[in-house]
XYZ file of C-alpha atoms in Angstrom:
224
model
C 0.000 0.000 0.000
C 1.294 3.413 -0.941
C 0.877 5.473 2.189
C 2.115 8.611 0.456
C -0.201 8.507 -2.547
C -0.752 11.876 -4.166
C -4.349 13.107 -4.119
C -6.000 13.691 -7.490
C -9.694 14.289 -7.208
C -9.527 13.535 -3.485
C -9.326 16.107 -0.748
C -6.649 15.593 1.890
C -9.338 14.456 4.344
C -10.746 11.954 1.831
C -7.267 10.639 1.121
C -6.526 10.290 4.829
C -9.819 8.495 5.359
C -9.193 6.045 2.515
C -5.669 5.205 3.649
C -6.500 4.844 7.355
C -9.565 2.754 6.578
C -7.446 0.513 4.357
C -4.997 0.000 7.215
C -7.869 -0.910 9.537
C -9.527 -3.227 7.009
C -6.287 -5.063 6.176
C -5.397 -5.347 9.877
C -2.265 -3.217 9.504
C -4.010 -1.452 12.384
C -5.303 -4.419 14.347
C -8.507 -4.432 16.436
C -7.743 -3.106 19.897
C -4.624 -1.203 18.851
C -4.178 2.408 19.944
C -3.606 5.085 17.303
C -2.835 8.767 17.551
C -3.443 11.716 15.285
C 0.252 12.663 15.292
C 1.496 9.163 14.499
C -0.958 8.707 11.648
C -0.165 12.128 10.198
C 3.549 11.285 10.158
C 2.968 7.819 8.746
C 0.748 9.088 5.938
C 2.617 12.291 5.220
C -0.643 14.209 5.583
C -1.459 17.139 7.876
C -3.041 16.648 11.281
C -6.294 18.451 10.428
C -7.344 16.098 7.579
C -6.205 13.115 9.665
C -8.388 14.366 12.527
C -11.355 14.687 10.165
C -10.736 11.176 8.844
C -10.530 9.724 12.349
C -13.790 11.416 13.316
C -15.489 9.944 10.251
C -14.130 6.478 11.063
C -15.409 6.886 14.624
C -18.893 7.708 13.307
C -18.742 4.563 11.172
C -17.699 2.464 14.167
C -14.166 1.547 13.047
C -12.485 3.716 15.695
C -13.343 4.616 19.257
C -12.114 8.108 20.155
C -10.596 8.507 23.625
C -10.708 12.062 25.027
C -7.161 13.501 25.038
C -5.764 9.989 24.470
C -6.027 9.246 20.750
C -8.234 6.402 19.581
C -8.574 2.617 19.643
C -9.392 0.449 16.640
C -12.757 -1.135 17.396
C -13.043 -4.875 17.909
C -15.031 -6.918 15.381
C -18.147 -8.525 16.864
C -18.965 -11.523 14.664
C -22.385 -12.152 16.222
C -23.305 -8.519 15.616
C -22.726 -9.018 11.887
C -26.145 -10.666 11.558
C -27.860 -7.461 12.672
C -25.770 -5.589 10.139
C -26.656 -8.082 7.381
C -30.364 -7.695 8.123
C -30.179 -3.939 7.562
C -27.734 -4.252 4.673
C -30.055 -6.614 2.803
C -32.896 -4.094 2.743
C -30.738 -1.101 1.889
C -28.770 -2.809 -0.871
C -31.966 -4.171 -2.395
C -33.420 -0.666 -2.551
C -30.243 0.824 -3.968
C -29.703 -1.872 -6.614
C -33.306 -1.516 -7.769
C -33.093 2.254 -7.946
C -29.775 2.083 -9.793
C -31.330 -0.188 -12.418
C -34.243 2.220 -12.817
C -32.371 5.520 -12.692
C -28.846 4.966 -14.022
C -27.867 7.112 -16.990
C -25.891 6.191 -20.103
C -22.488 7.082 -18.673
C -23.210 5.030 -15.543
C -24.338 2.114 -17.719
C -20.922 2.162 -19.399
C -19.184 2.134 -16.023
C -21.339 -0.749 -14.753
C -20.386 -2.760 -17.866
C -16.718 -2.157 -17.097
C -17.229 -3.142 -13.455
C -18.951 -6.380 -14.491
C -15.895 -7.194 -16.601
C -13.623 -6.366 -13.667
C -15.543 -8.666 -11.334
C -15.451 -11.514 -13.865
C -11.694 -11.062 -14.332
C -11.248 -11.115 -10.550
C -13.303 -14.326 -10.385
C -11.337 -16.008 -13.160
C -7.946 -15.058 -11.725
C -8.998 -15.383 -8.066
C -7.514 -11.900 -7.732
C -8.365 -10.444 -4.324
C -6.745 -7.056 -4.967
C -8.691 -6.595 -8.207
C -11.910 -7.595 -6.480
C -11.402 -5.143 -3.598
C -10.640 -2.246 -5.952
C -13.594 -3.080 -8.211
C -15.918 -3.504 -5.251
C -14.984 -0.100 -3.848
C -15.827 1.545 -7.195
C -19.012 -0.529 -7.459
C -20.266 0.630 -4.062
C -19.633 4.270 -4.948
C -21.329 3.942 -8.335
C -24.416 2.198 -6.934
C -24.723 4.922 -4.304
C -24.456 7.647 -6.956
C -26.780 6.050 -9.508
C -29.441 5.163 -6.915
C -29.881 8.903 -6.291
C -31.000 8.566 -2.690
C -28.732 10.418 -0.273
C -30.414 8.872 2.767
C -29.782 5.301 1.630
C -26.208 6.190 0.684
C -25.565 7.775 4.083
C -27.028 4.748 5.865
C -24.922 2.333 3.798
C -21.551 4.032 4.383
C -20.915 2.726 7.939
C -22.363 -0.688 7.039
C -19.960 -1.020 4.111
C -17.061 0.025 6.337
C -17.780 -2.740 8.857
C -18.475 -5.251 6.078
C -15.050 -4.615 4.554
C -13.353 -5.269 7.912
C -15.195 -8.529 8.464
C -14.615 -9.618 4.855
C -10.853 -9.228 5.141
C -10.710 -10.918 8.535
C -12.576 -14.141 7.739
C -13.518 -14.352 4.070
C -10.430 -16.353 3.053
C -11.481 -19.235 5.281
C -15.201 -19.389 4.599
C -15.949 -17.320 1.509
C -15.554 -17.999 -2.196
C -13.940 -15.112 -4.082
C -14.988 -16.403 -7.483
C -18.583 -16.768 -6.393
C -18.843 -13.411 -4.656
C -17.245 -11.650 -7.637
C -19.710 -13.284 -10.038
C -22.613 -12.308 -7.783
C -21.454 -8.692 -7.997
C -21.185 -9.029 -11.778
C -24.797 -10.251 -11.847
C -25.939 -7.066 -10.102
C -24.003 -4.966 -12.609
C -25.564 -6.852 -15.524
C -29.083 -6.346 -14.180
C -28.445 -2.627 -13.692
C -27.072 -2.344 -17.238
C -30.218 -4.091 -18.490
C -32.388 -1.642 -16.501
C -34.081 -4.676 -14.949
C -35.115 -3.550 -11.467
C -36.541 -6.908 -10.228
C -33.436 -8.756 -11.482
C -31.148 -6.236 -9.760
C -33.020 -6.720 -6.494
C -32.896 -10.515 -6.842
C -29.162 -10.404 -7.604
C -28.604 -8.211 -4.561
C -30.498 -10.717 -2.400
C -28.356 -13.559 -3.784
C -25.194 -11.696 -2.799
C -26.447 -11.092 0.735
C -27.451 -14.773 0.999
C -23.806 -15.663 0.354
C -22.610 -13.078 2.875
C -24.912 -14.634 5.457
C -23.595 -18.117 4.647
C -19.941 -17.305 5.292
C -20.798 -15.199 8.332
C -22.675 -18.163 9.799
C -19.723 -20.452 9.026
C -17.375 -18.004 10.767
C -19.551 -17.831 13.879
C -19.981 -21.618 14.017
C -16.210 -22.031 13.846
C -15.691 -19.583 16.687
C -18.320 -21.336 18.815
C -16.633 -24.708 18.244
C -13.298 -23.281 19.285
C -14.875 -21.577 22.320
């Protein structure tokens, strides 16, 4: 990961958020570890003010817990709590996929076609890095093309926690090829402007998420 990436269309705060979140998701900043504004600013080569803004956003999303005058702690991941998250995520993603299929414009259609290709290439090559990058763009494009700021705002913290859980346990219980193809199916339905198919494809993806979350929890209970 390039911690000193130059911002293009990103503000310094957006860049700081993306890089810190990536460190949290990939466990470079492990759950329970203490972080400070100064240390992160030095590590990223970004000023303290945008780092502070990024940390506050991550705290709102639940990835950090701010300690008054003592920095912050990376939040623990509660596997059992993921089922509550999945329940809400299912409804929101269904709404957003359906709206994207109904409301996407021509330029967004082109981008969804490209994303479908990216997901299929990730599936064929079992390429985790390609999948993660494509998925990040997919989430942003669905949020934009759904044209519902309330759904997008509600999804942001859910997606943040989903990414953390995915990186932690997906390799053991998930199927990268399958999950990438399920994302490609959503893209294809949106391109086809088929709202019911987009909603059904979204449900199929969440079914798979629920499967590997259940497998993760069962494994933890056996070990406990």
